[in-house]
mmCIF file of C-alpha atoms in Angstrom:
data_model
loop_
_atom_site.group_PDB
_atom_site.id
_atom_site.type_symbol
_atom_site.label_atom_id
_atom_site.label_comp_id
_atom_site.label_asym_id
_atom_site.label_seq_id
_atom_site.Cartn_x
_atom_site.Cartn_y
_atom_site.Cartn_z
ATOM 1 C CA UNK A 1 -22.409 -18.722 -5.712
ATOM 2 C CA UNK A 2 -22.743 -20.086 -9.208
ATOM 3 C CA UNK A 3 -22.049 -17.996 -12.309
ATOM 4 C CA UNK A 4 -22.235 -18.760 -15.995
ATOM 5 C CA UNK A 5 -19.358 -17.841 -18.294
ATOM 6 C CA UNK A 6 -21.722 -15.438 -20.008
ATOM 7 C CA UNK A 7 -22.477 -13.704 -16.670
ATOM 8 C CA UNK A 8 -18.763 -13.322 -15.956
ATOM 9 C CA UNK A 9 -17.990 -12.144 -19.469
ATOM 10 C CA UNK A 10 -20.700 -9.498 -19.273
ATOM 11 C CA UNK A 11 -19.474 -8.272 -15.863
ATOM 12 C CA UNK A 12 -15.768 -8.219 -16.698
ATOM 13 C CA UNK A 13 -15.634 -7.486 -20.375
ATOM 14 C CA UNK A 14 -13.536 -10.617 -21.026
ATOM 15 C CA UNK A 15 -14.291 -12.404 -24.329
ATOM 16 C CA UNK A 16 -16.148 -15.650 -23.897
ATOM 17 C CA UNK A 17 -15.510 -18.669 -26.188
ATOM 18 C CA UNK A 18 -17.156 -22.071 -26.189
ATOM 19 C CA UNK A 19 -20.245 -22.823 -24.085
ATOM 20 C CA UNK A 20 -21.471 -19.527 -22.503
ATOM 21 C CA UNK A 21 -23.988 -21.395 -20.286
ATOM 22 C CA UNK A 22 -21.270 -23.338 -18.484
ATOM 23 C CA UNK A 23 -21.623 -22.799 -14.713
ATOM 24 C CA UNK A 24 -18.691 -22.241 -12.346
ATOM 25 C CA UNK A 25 -18.635 -21.626 -8.611
ATOM 26 C CA UNK A 26 -15.241 -20.129 -7.860
ATOM 27 C CA UNK A 27 -11.854 -19.325 -9.365
ATOM 28 C CA UNK A 28 -9.043 -21.752 -8.583
ATOM 29 C CA UNK A 29 -5.423 -22.487 -9.425
ATOM 30 C CA UNK A 30 -5.211 -24.888 -12.415
ATOM 31 C CA UNK A 31 -3.638 -27.784 -10.531
ATOM 32 C CA UNK A 32 -6.273 -27.623 -7.752
ATOM 33 C CA UNK A 33 -9.382 -26.773 -9.875
ATOM 34 C CA UNK A 34 -12.334 -29.141 -9.677
ATOM 35 C CA UNK A 35 -15.099 -29.718 -12.219
ATOM 36 C CA UNK A 36 -17.124 -26.794 -11.023
ATOM 37 C CA UNK A 37 -14.204 -24.337 -10.740
ATOM 38 C CA UNK A 38 -12.867 -21.685 -13.089
ATOM 39 C CA UNK A 39 -9.182 -22.494 -13.649
ATOM 40 C CA UNK A 40 -7.026 -19.369 -13.755
ATOM 41 C CA UNK A 41 -4.341 -19.858 -16.396
ATOM 42 C CA UNK A 42 -3.786 -16.402 -17.837
ATOM 43 C CA UNK A 43 -0.249 -17.074 -19.025
ATOM 44 C CA UNK A 44 1.374 -19.805 -21.072
ATOM 45 C CA UNK A 45 3.608 -20.641 -18.098
ATOM 46 C CA UNK A 46 0.518 -22.403 -16.598
ATOM 47 C CA UNK A 47 0.042 -24.625 -19.618
ATOM 48 C CA UNK A 48 1.682 -27.655 -17.999
ATOM 49 C CA UNK A 49 -0.548 -27.357 -14.938
ATOM 50 C CA UNK A 50 -3.648 -27.539 -17.177
ATOM 51 C CA UNK A 51 -2.825 -31.063 -18.209
ATOM 52 C CA UNK A 52 -4.160 -32.556 -15.018
ATOM 53 C CA UNK A 53 -6.967 -30.134 -14.169
ATOM 54 C CA UNK A 54 -10.545 -31.359 -13.728
ATOM 55 C CA UNK A 55 -11.996 -27.937 -14.610
ATOM 56 C CA UNK A 56 -14.245 -27.607 -17.620
ATOM 57 C CA UNK A 57 -13.763 -23.832 -17.914
ATOM 58 C CA UNK A 58 -10.750 -21.545 -17.583
ATOM 59 C CA UNK A 59 -9.445 -18.072 -17.963
ATOM 60 C CA UNK A 60 -6.742 -18.397 -20.607
ATOM 61 C CA UNK A 61 -4.081 -16.265 -22.245
ATOM 62 C CA UNK A 62 -4.746 -14.561 -25.561
ATOM 63 C CA UNK A 63 -4.184 -17.016 -28.373
ATOM 64 C CA UNK A 64 -4.665 -20.180 -26.296
ATOM 65 C CA UNK A 65 -6.329 -23.118 -28.044
ATOM 66 C CA UNK A 66 -9.047 -23.771 -25.467
ATOM 67 C CA UNK A 67 -10.429 -26.763 -27.304
ATOM 68 C CA UNK A 68 -7.065 -28.447 -27.645
ATOM 69 C CA UNK A 69 -6.568 -27.899 -23.926
ATOM 70 C CA UNK A 70 -9.763 -29.851 -23.246
ATOM 71 C CA UNK A 71 -12.127 -27.120 -22.000
ATOM 72 C CA UNK A 72 -15.816 -26.730 -22.828
ATOM 73 C CA UNK A 73 -15.571 -22.948 -22.514
ATOM 74 C CA UNK A 74 -13.171 -20.174 -21.643
ATOM 75 C CA UNK A 75 -12.637 -16.503 -21.001
ATOM 76 C CA UNK A 76 -9.725 -14.826 -22.765
ATOM 77 C CA UNK A 77 -7.386 -12.525 -20.838
ATOM 78 C CA UNK A 78 -5.400 -10.136 -22.995
ATOM 79 C CA UNK A 79 -3.847 -8.443 -19.954
ATOM 80 C CA UNK A 80 -3.501 -11.158 -17.238
ATOM 81 C CA UNK A 81 -3.209 -8.875 -14.200
ATOM 82 C CA UNK A 82 -6.147 -6.763 -15.329
ATOM 83 C CA UNK A 83 -8.175 -9.894 -15.874
ATOM 84 C CA UNK A 84 -7.264 -11.126 -12.381
ATOM 85 C CA UNK A 85 -8.505 -7.799 -10.951
ATOM 86 C CA UNK A 86 -11.796 -8.157 -12.824
ATOM 87 C CA UNK A 87 -12.331 -11.837 -11.957
ATOM 88 C CA UNK A 88 -11.516 -11.370 -8.250
ATOM 89 C CA UNK A 89 -13.824 -8.350 -8.067
ATOM 90 C CA UNK A 90 -16.657 -10.413 -9.525
ATOM 91 C CA UNK A 91 -16.149 -13.258 -7.078
ATOM 92 C CA UNK A 92 -15.345 -11.216 -3.981
ATOM 93 C CA UNK A 93 -16.891 -12.475 -0.749
ATOM 94 C CA UNK A 94 -19.623 -10.351 0.845
ATOM 95 C CA UNK A 95 -18.576 -8.347 3.897
ATOM 96 C CA UNK A 96 -19.921 -9.338 7.300
ATOM 97 C CA UNK A 97 -21.303 -5.860 8.034
ATOM 98 C CA UNK A 98 -24.999 -5.717 8.686
ATOM 99 C CA UNK A 99 -27.031 -2.722 7.485
ATOM 100 C CA UNK A 100 -27.766 0.020 9.938
ATOM 101 C CA UNK A 101 -26.201 0.896 13.289
ATOM 102 C CA UNK A 102 -25.460 -2.037 15.565
ATOM 103 C CA UNK A 103 -26.978 -1.735 19.058
ATOM 104 C CA UNK A 104 -23.531 -1.880 20.751
ATOM 105 C CA UNK A 105 -22.114 0.927 18.609
ATOM 106 C CA UNK A 106 -21.972 4.495 19.867
ATOM 107 C CA UNK A 107 -22.752 7.339 17.515
ATOM 108 C CA UNK A 108 -22.514 10.788 19.121
ATOM 109 C CA UNK A 109 -25.806 12.692 18.791
ATOM 110 C CA UNK A 110 -24.000 15.499 16.974
ATOM 111 C CA UNK A 111 -22.516 13.170 14.315
ATOM 112 C CA UNK A 112 -24.205 13.133 10.937
ATOM 113 C CA UNK A 113 -24.604 9.850 9.030
ATOM 114 C CA UNK A 114 -25.489 9.768 5.347
ATOM 115 C CA UNK A 115 -27.930 7.370 3.727
ATOM 116 C CA UNK A 116 -27.365 3.575 3.850
ATOM 117 C CA UNK A 117 -24.527 3.751 6.392
ATOM 118 C CA UNK A 118 -23.588 0.599 8.269
ATOM 119 C CA UNK A 119 -21.888 0.812 11.716
ATOM 120 C CA UNK A 120 -20.744 -2.508 13.224
ATOM 121 C CA UNK A 121 -20.444 -3.765 16.803
ATOM 122 C CA UNK A 122 -18.599 -1.655 19.370
ATOM 123 C CA UNK A 123 -17.714 1.061 16.827
ATOM 124 C CA UNK A 124 -17.531 4.686 17.910
ATOM 125 C CA UNK A 125 -18.397 7.774 15.835
ATOM 126 C CA UNK A 126 -17.284 10.950 17.589
ATOM 127 C CA UNK A 127 -18.641 14.442 18.023
ATOM 128 C CA UNK A 128 -19.571 16.325 14.806
ATOM 129 C CA UNK A 129 -18.167 13.530 12.629
ATOM 130 C CA UNK A 130 -19.701 13.384 9.119
ATOM 131 C CA UNK A 131 -20.074 9.973 7.471
ATOM 132 C CA UNK A 132 -20.831 9.846 3.747
ATOM 133 C CA UNK A 133 -23.583 7.860 1.973
ATOM 134 C CA UNK A 134 -23.054 4.112 1.712
ATOM 135 C CA UNK A 135 -20.138 4.037 4.158
ATOM 136 C CA UNK A 136 -19.462 0.742 5.879
ATOM 137 C CA UNK A 137 -17.867 0.760 9.291
ATOM 138 C CA UNK A 138 -16.868 -2.626 10.750
ATOM 139 C CA UNK A 139 -16.521 -3.673 14.382
ATOM 140 C CA UNK A 140 -14.328 -1.855 16.872
ATOM 141 C CA UNK A 141 -13.665 1.119 14.597
ATOM 142 C CA UNK A 142 -13.216 4.566 16.145
ATOM 143 C CA UNK A 143 -13.797 7.836 14.294
ATOM 144 C CA UNK A 144 -12.640 10.984 16.009
ATOM 145 C CA UNK A 145 -14.401 14.301 16.487
ATOM 146 C CA UNK A 146 -14.915 16.516 13.419
ATOM 147 C CA UNK A 147 -13.648 13.888 11.062
ATOM 148 C CA UNK A 148 -15.256 13.706 7.569
ATOM 149 C CA UNK A 149 -15.478 10.371 5.866
ATOM 150 C CA UNK A 150 -16.521 10.268 2.168
ATOM 151 C CA UNK A 151 -19.187 8.276 0.332
ATOM 152 C CA UNK A 152 -18.844 4.489 0.012
ATOM 153 C CA UNK A 153 -15.907 4.310 2.405
ATOM 154 C CA UNK A 154 -15.028 0.959 3.943
ATOM 155 C CA UNK A 155 -13.314 0.758 7.300
ATOM 156 C CA UNK A 156 -12.345 -2.770 8.367
ATOM 157 C CA UNK A 157 -12.201 -3.912 11.991
ATOM 158 C CA UNK A 158 -10.014 -2.019 14.332
ATOM 159 C CA UNK A 159 -9.357 1.019 12.179
ATOM 160 C CA UNK A 160 -8.660 4.266 14.044
ATOM 161 C CA UNK A 161 -9.375 7.674 12.490
ATOM 162 C CA UNK A 162 -8.216 10.518 14.661
ATOM 163 C CA UNK A 163 -9.942 13.826 15.076
ATOM 164 C CA UNK A 164 -10.340 16.337 12.221
ATOM 165 C CA UNK A 165 -9.307 13.998 9.425
ATOM 166 C CA UNK A 166 -10.806 14.741 5.968
ATOM 167 C CA UNK A 167 -11.098 11.581 3.852
ATOM 168 C CA UNK A 168 -12.546 11.382 0.352
ATOM 169 C CA UNK A 169 -14.944 8.955 -1.366
ATOM 170 C CA UNK A 170 -14.311 5.239 -2.037
ATOM 171 C CA UNK A 171 -11.729 5.064 0.744
ATOM 172 C CA UNK A 172 -10.685 1.617 2.065
ATOM 173 C CA UNK A 173 -8.711 1.085 5.298
ATOM 174 C CA UNK A 174 -7.619 -2.463 6.172
ATOM 175 C CA UNK A 175 -7.694 -3.759 9.789
ATOM 176 C CA UNK A 176 -5.906 -1.790 12.440
ATOM 177 C CA UNK A 177 -4.808 1.110 10.229
ATOM 178 C CA UNK A 178 -4.274 4.307 12.262
ATOM 179 C CA UNK A 179 -4.823 7.607 10.556
ATOM 180 C CA UNK A 180 -4.331 10.861 12.462
ATOM 181 C CA UNK A 181 -2.140 9.900 15.390
ATOM 182 C CA UNK A 182 0.249 12.549 16.648
ATOM 183 C CA UNK A 183 3.549 13.038 14.838
ATOM 184 C CA UNK A 184 6.829 11.988 16.316
ATOM 185 C CA UNK A 185 8.302 15.433 16.949
ATOM 186 C CA UNK A 186 10.447 16.377 19.947
ATOM 187 C CA UNK A 187 13.137 18.949 20.657
ATOM 188 C CA UNK A 188 15.584 19.353 23.601
ATOM 189 C CA UNK A 189 15.282 22.683 25.449
ATOM 190 C CA UNK A 190 19.025 23.405 24.850
ATOM 191 C CA UNK A 191 21.389 22.528 22.027
ATOM 192 C CA UNK A 192 21.485 18.730 22.048
ATOM 193 C CA UNK A 193 23.799 15.911 21.106
ATOM 194 C CA UNK A 194 22.187 15.302 17.680
ATOM 195 C CA UNK A 195 22.542 18.995 16.788
ATOM 196 C CA UNK A 196 26.176 18.977 17.863
ATOM 197 C CA UNK A 197 26.910 15.836 15.838
ATOM 198 C CA UNK A 198 25.204 17.261 12.745
ATOM 199 C CA UNK A 199 27.141 20.561 12.930
ATOM 200 C CA UNK A 200 30.626 19.408 13.952
ATOM 201 C CA UNK A 201 30.723 15.678 13.297
ATOM 202 C CA UNK A 202 31.710 15.094 16.897
ATOM 203 C CA UNK A 203 29.881 14.624 20.148
ATOM 204 C CA UNK A 204 30.796 17.378 22.537
ATOM 205 C CA UNK A 205 31.020 16.103 26.155
ATOM 206 C CA UNK A 206 29.335 19.248 27.487
ATOM 207 C CA UNK A 207 26.283 18.768 25.268
ATOM 208 C CA UNK A 208 24.027 16.154 26.836
ATOM 209 C CA UNK A 209 20.294 15.821 26.260
ATOM 210 C CA UNK A 210 18.419 15.217 29.501
ATOM 211 C CA UNK A 211 14.842 15.698 28.257
ATOM 212 C CA UNK A 212 12.699 16.541 25.222
ATOM 213 C CA UNK A 213 9.911 19.063 24.642
ATOM 214 C CA UNK A 214 6.915 17.707 22.808
ATOM 215 C CA UNK A 215 5.929 19.501 19.580
ATOM 216 C CA UNK A 216 2.174 19.014 19.391
ATOM 217 C CA UNK A 217 0.311 18.019 16.230
ATOM 218 C CA UNK A 218 -2.330 20.666 15.651
ATOM 219 C CA UNK A 219 -3.202 19.841 12.076
ATOM 220 C CA UNK A 220 -4.905 16.838 10.537
ATOM 221 C CA UNK A 221 -4.687 14.303 7.726
ATOM 222 C CA UNK A 222 -6.260 14.944 4.317
ATOM 223 C CA UNK A 223 -6.832 12.019 1.979
ATOM 224 C CA UNK A 224 -8.207 12.205 -1.563
ATOM 225 C CA UNK A 225 -10.720 9.872 -3.337
ATOM 226 C CA UNK A 226 -10.081 6.202 -4.194
ATOM 227 C CA UNK A 227 -7.309 5.689 -1.694
ATOM 228 C CA UNK A 228 -6.564 2.385 0.059
ATOM 229 C CA UNK A 229 -4.595 2.008 3.298
ATOM 230 C CA UNK A 230 -3.157 -1.338 4.330
ATOM 231 C CA UNK A 231 -3.363 -3.213 7.641
ATOM 232 C CA UNK A 232 -1.434 -1.724 10.567
ATOM 233 C CA UNK A 233 -0.313 1.233 8.489
ATOM 234 C CA UNK A 234 0.041 4.579 10.306
ATOM 235 C CA UNK A 235 -0.307 8.077 8.902
ATOM 236 C CA UNK A 236 0.519 10.836 11.404
ATOM 237 C CA UNK A 237 -1.254 14.181 11.490
ATOM 238 C CA UNK A 238 0.596 17.351 10.606
ATOM 239 C CA UNK A 239 2.070 19.815 13.027
ATOM 240 C CA UNK A 240 0.664 23.029 11.590
ATOM 241 C CA UNK A 241 -0.223 22.039 8.007
ATOM 242 C CA UNK A 242 -1.921 18.701 7.313
ATOM 243 C CA UNK A 243 -0.382 15.467 6.180
ATOM 244 C CA UNK A 244 -1.733 14.797 2.658
ATOM 245 C CA UNK A 245 -2.331 11.642 0.603
ATOM 246 C CA UNK A 246 -3.360 12.201 -3.055
ATOM 247 C CA UNK A 247 -6.252 10.691 -4.995
ATOM 248 C CA UNK A 248 -5.847 7.148 -6.239
ATOM 249 C CA UNK A 249 -2.831 6.301 -4.080
ATOM 250 C CA UNK A 250 -2.540 2.764 -2.694
ATOM 251 C CA UNK A 251 -0.571 2.036 0.457
ATOM 252 C CA UNK A 252 0.367 -1.472 1.657
ATOM 253 C CA UNK A 253 0.562 -2.974 5.135
ATOM 254 C CA UNK A 254 2.855 -1.709 7.939
ATOM 255 C CA UNK A 255 3.829 1.568 6.259
ATOM 256 C CA UNK A 256 4.814 4.563 8.380
ATOM 257 C CA UNK A 257 4.059 8.026 6.968
ATOM 258 C CA UNK A 258 5.295 10.834 9.221
ATOM 259 C CA UNK A 259 3.825 14.215 10.041
ATOM 260 C CA UNK A 260 3.556 16.829 7.278
ATOM 261 C CA UNK A 261 4.373 14.339 4.494
ATOM 262 C CA UNK A 262 2.657 15.085 1.193
ATOM 263 C CA UNK A 263 2.104 12.083 -1.149
ATOM 264 C CA UNK A 264 0.852 12.764 -4.681
ATOM 265 C CA UNK A 265 -1.776 11.084 -6.759
ATOM 266 C CA UNK A 266 -1.770 7.454 -8.023
ATOM 267 C CA UNK A 267 1.270 6.418 -6.012
ATOM 268 C CA UNK A 268 1.988 2.814 -5.005
ATOM 269 C CA UNK A 269 3.665 2.370 -1.624
ATOM 270 C CA UNK A 270 4.596 -1.195 -0.648
ATOM 271 C CA UNK A 271 4.983 -2.867 2.708
ATOM 272 C CA UNK A 272 7.278 -1.559 5.481
ATOM 273 C CA UNK A 273 8.093 1.720 3.719
ATOM 274 C CA UNK A 274 9.030 4.559 6.095
ATOM 275 C CA UNK A 275 8.664 8.169 5.020
ATOM 276 C CA UNK A 276 10.012 10.675 7.505
ATOM 277 C CA UNK A 277 8.380 13.955 8.321
ATOM 278 C CA UNK A 278 7.907 16.866 5.916
ATOM 279 C CA UNK A 279 8.925 14.959 2.853
ATOM 280 C CA UNK A 280 7.083 15.703 -0.425
ATOM 281 C CA UNK A 281 6.384 12.958 -2.943
ATOM 282 C CA UNK A 282 5.118 13.625 -6.462
ATOM 283 C CA UNK A 283 2.542 11.767 -8.545
ATOM 284 C CA UNK A 284 2.743 8.169 -9.841
ATOM 285 C CA UNK A 285 5.664 7.266 -7.554
ATOM 286 C CA UNK A 286 6.347 3.597 -6.797
ATOM 287 C CA UNK A 287 8.172 2.727 -3.584
ATOM 288 C CA UNK A 288 9.123 -0.943 -3.218
ATOM 289 C CA UNK A 289 9.069 -2.820 0.069
ATOM 290 C CA UNK A 290 11.179 -1.479 2.952
ATOM 291 C CA UNK A 291 12.167 1.756 1.194
ATOM 292 C CA UNK A 292 13.232 4.436 3.625
ATOM 293 C CA UNK A 293 13.134 8.160 2.852
ATOM 294 C CA UNK A 294 14.776 10.792 5.087
ATOM 295 C CA UNK A 295 12.928 13.800 6.386
ATOM 296 C CA UNK A 296 12.440 17.128 4.512
ATOM 297 C CA UNK A 297 13.218 15.514 1.129
ATOM 298 C CA UNK A 298 11.585 16.176 -2.222
ATOM 299 C CA UNK A 299 10.814 13.174 -4.443
ATOM 300 C CA UNK A 300 9.705 14.041 -7.956
ATOM 301 C CA UNK A 301 6.896 12.516 -9.979
ATOM 302 C CA UNK A 302 7.238 9.190 -11.799
ATOM 303 C CA UNK A 303 10.027 7.988 -9.523
ATOM 304 C CA UNK A 304 10.626 4.267 -8.900
ATOM 305 C CA UNK A 305 12.546 3.100 -5.826
ATOM 306 C CA UNK A 306 13.475 -0.624 -5.774
ATOM 307 C CA UNK A 307 12.834 -2.651 -2.621
ATOM 308 C CA UNK A 308 15.178 -1.880 0.217
ATOM 309 C CA UNK A 309 16.358 1.498 -1.174
ATOM 310 C CA UNK A 310 17.437 4.158 1.335
ATOM 311 C CA UNK A 311 16.918 7.659 0.072
ATOM 312 C CA UNK A 312 18.985 10.257 1.935
ATOM 313 C CA UNK A 313 18.490 13.116 -0.596
ATOM 314 C CA UNK A 314 16.129 14.577 -3.153
ATOM 315 C CA UNK A 315 15.222 12.675 -6.355
ATOM 316 C CA UNK A 316 14.283 14.332 -9.679
ATOM 317 C CA UNK A 317 11.260 13.440 -11.832
ATOM 318 C CA UNK A 318 11.540 10.085 -13.468
ATOM 319 C CA UNK A 319 14.439 8.725 -11.350
ATOM 320 C CA UNK A 320 14.834 4.983 -11.120
ATOM 321 C CA UNK A 321 17.002 4.167 -8.067
ATOM 322 C CA UNK A 322 18.091 1.255 -5.934
ATOM 323 C CA UNK A 323 20.550 0.496 -3.153
ATOM 324 C CA UNK A 324 21.659 2.067 0.121
ATOM 325 C CA UNK A 325 22.221 4.898 -0.383
ATOM 326 C CA UNK A 326 19.987 5.305 -3.408
ATOM 327 C CA UNK A 327 21.843 5.342 -6.728
ATOM 328 C CA UNK A 328 20.695 5.288 -10.329
ATOM 329 C CA UNK A 329 19.794 1.747 -11.291
ATOM 330 C CA UNK A 330 22.670 1.172 -13.715
ATOM 331 C CA UNK A 331 25.277 2.544 -11.293
ATOM 332 C CA UNK A 332 23.903 0.485 -8.388
ATOM 333 C CA UNK A 333 23.887 -2.661 -10.546
ATOM 334 C CA UNK A 334 27.605 -2.123 -11.375
ATOM 335 C CA UNK A 335 28.421 -1.629 -7.742
ATOM 336 C CA UNK A 336 26.587 -4.854 -6.799
ATOM 337 C CA UNK A 337 28.468 -6.767 -9.456
ATOM 338 C CA UNK A 338 31.780 -5.321 -8.240
ATOM 339 C CA UNK A 339 31.063 -6.343 -4.673
ATOM 340 C CA UNK A 340 30.442 -9.906 -5.767
ATOM 341 C CA UNK A 341 33.883 -9.909 -7.432
ATOM 342 C CA UNK A 342 35.573 -8.369 -4.428
ATOM 343 C CA UNK A 343 36.575 -11.575 -2.577
ATOM 344 C CA UNK A 344 38.348 -12.915 -5.709
ATOM 345 C CA UNK A 345 39.974 -9.575 -6.235
ATOM 346 C CA UNK A 346 41.314 -9.567 -2.683
ATOM 347 C CA UNK A 347 42.765 -13.093 -3.166
ATOM 348 C CA UNK A 348 44.483 -11.920 -6.316
ATOM 349 C CA UNK A 349 45.951 -8.861 -4.572
ATOM 350 C CA UNK A 350 47.202 -11.047 -1.710
ATOM 351 C CA UNK A 351 48.951 -13.389 -4.197
ATOM 352 C CA UNK A 352 50.602 -10.423 -5.924
ATOM 353 C CA UNK A 353 51.728 -8.984 -2.569
ATOM 354 C CA UNK A 354 53.183 -12.357 -1.599
ATOM 355 C CA UNK A 355 55.180 -12.604 -4.855
ATOM 356 C CA UNK A 356 56.475 -9.040 -4.364
ATOM 357 C CA UNK A 357 57.345 -9.743 -0.769
ATOM 358 C CA UNK A 358 55.015 -7.063 0.535
#
C-alpha cells in the first residue's frame, strides 16, 4: 500500500522535510531499498549504506543532511527505536482473520461474545467464556470454560487458554502460547531423596522415592491490560492462589512461568527465561535471555538480570546482576576477567614450583 511522507508524518509524529507528497510503498534496509521504498537509516552508522541506495526517501537520524545524502524527502527520527516502532506499526500487514465467526469454529451456546469479535477456523470457545469487544481469535485457538478475555485481544493461531483465566484488554498471544496449564507440582508420600539431600547434604540409602502424589492446580492465571505473550511460551495456573502477570509486561518466546508466580507491571522477559513456582517479581524488571530464577524467591522492582544469569536467591530493588550464580555486575565482571587470566597464572605457578623443586 502506498503512503506519502506527509501521511506517515501525520500518523507517527515524525518531522517531515523535503517533498511531503513523495510516495513510498514499504520500509526497507538502506542497501536493499528501491526507488519506491522508504530507507531506514535512523543512525549515522548507516551512512555508508546510503551511498548506493536507490531510495528517494528515508527515515534519518536527527541532524542528518538529507539533501546532501541525495534524498527528495525524509522523516527525522530523534529516538531511533521509537521511530522504528512507529514506522512498523504504520506499515504492519493486515491479519488474515475474517470478521465474524467462521463456520468451522465452535462457540458454546453459554459463551458471551462482545461486539465485532472474529473467531477463525476450527477455534473453540468454551462454556461461559466471555470475549471482549473487538477481540480477534485466529484458527485452531481454544479458550477454556469460564475464561474472560478483554477487549481488542488478539490470539494468534494455536493459542491455548485454559479454564478460568482472567485476561485484560489489548492482550496479544503469539502462536502456540499456552496459558493456564497445570503447574508442575508433585510430592512423594514419604520423606524423599530430595528432602534428605536438602536437609543433610547426603543421600540416605533408606530413603528412596518410588512414586509422586500430584498436587492439583485449582486456581487460574490473571493477566493485566496491554500484555504480550510470545510464541510457545507457557504460563501455569496457580495451585490455590492465581499466577499473575502485571499490566504492560512483555514476554518473549519459549518462556516458562511456573505456578503461583507473580510478575509485576511493565516487565520485559526475554526468550528462554525460566521462573520457578511461587517466585514474586516486582515492577519494571528486565530478564535477559535464558535467565533462570529458583522457586520461592523475591525479586525487587527495577532489577536487571543479564542474559544467562542464574538467580538462586532474593534480589533487592534496583539490583543489576549477571553470572551463575548471580552477582553484582562489577563483581561478576572482575571474576570473568580473573578467569581469563587463570591459564597464564597456572603456567606461572608451575614455573615457580619447578624452580623451587616442588
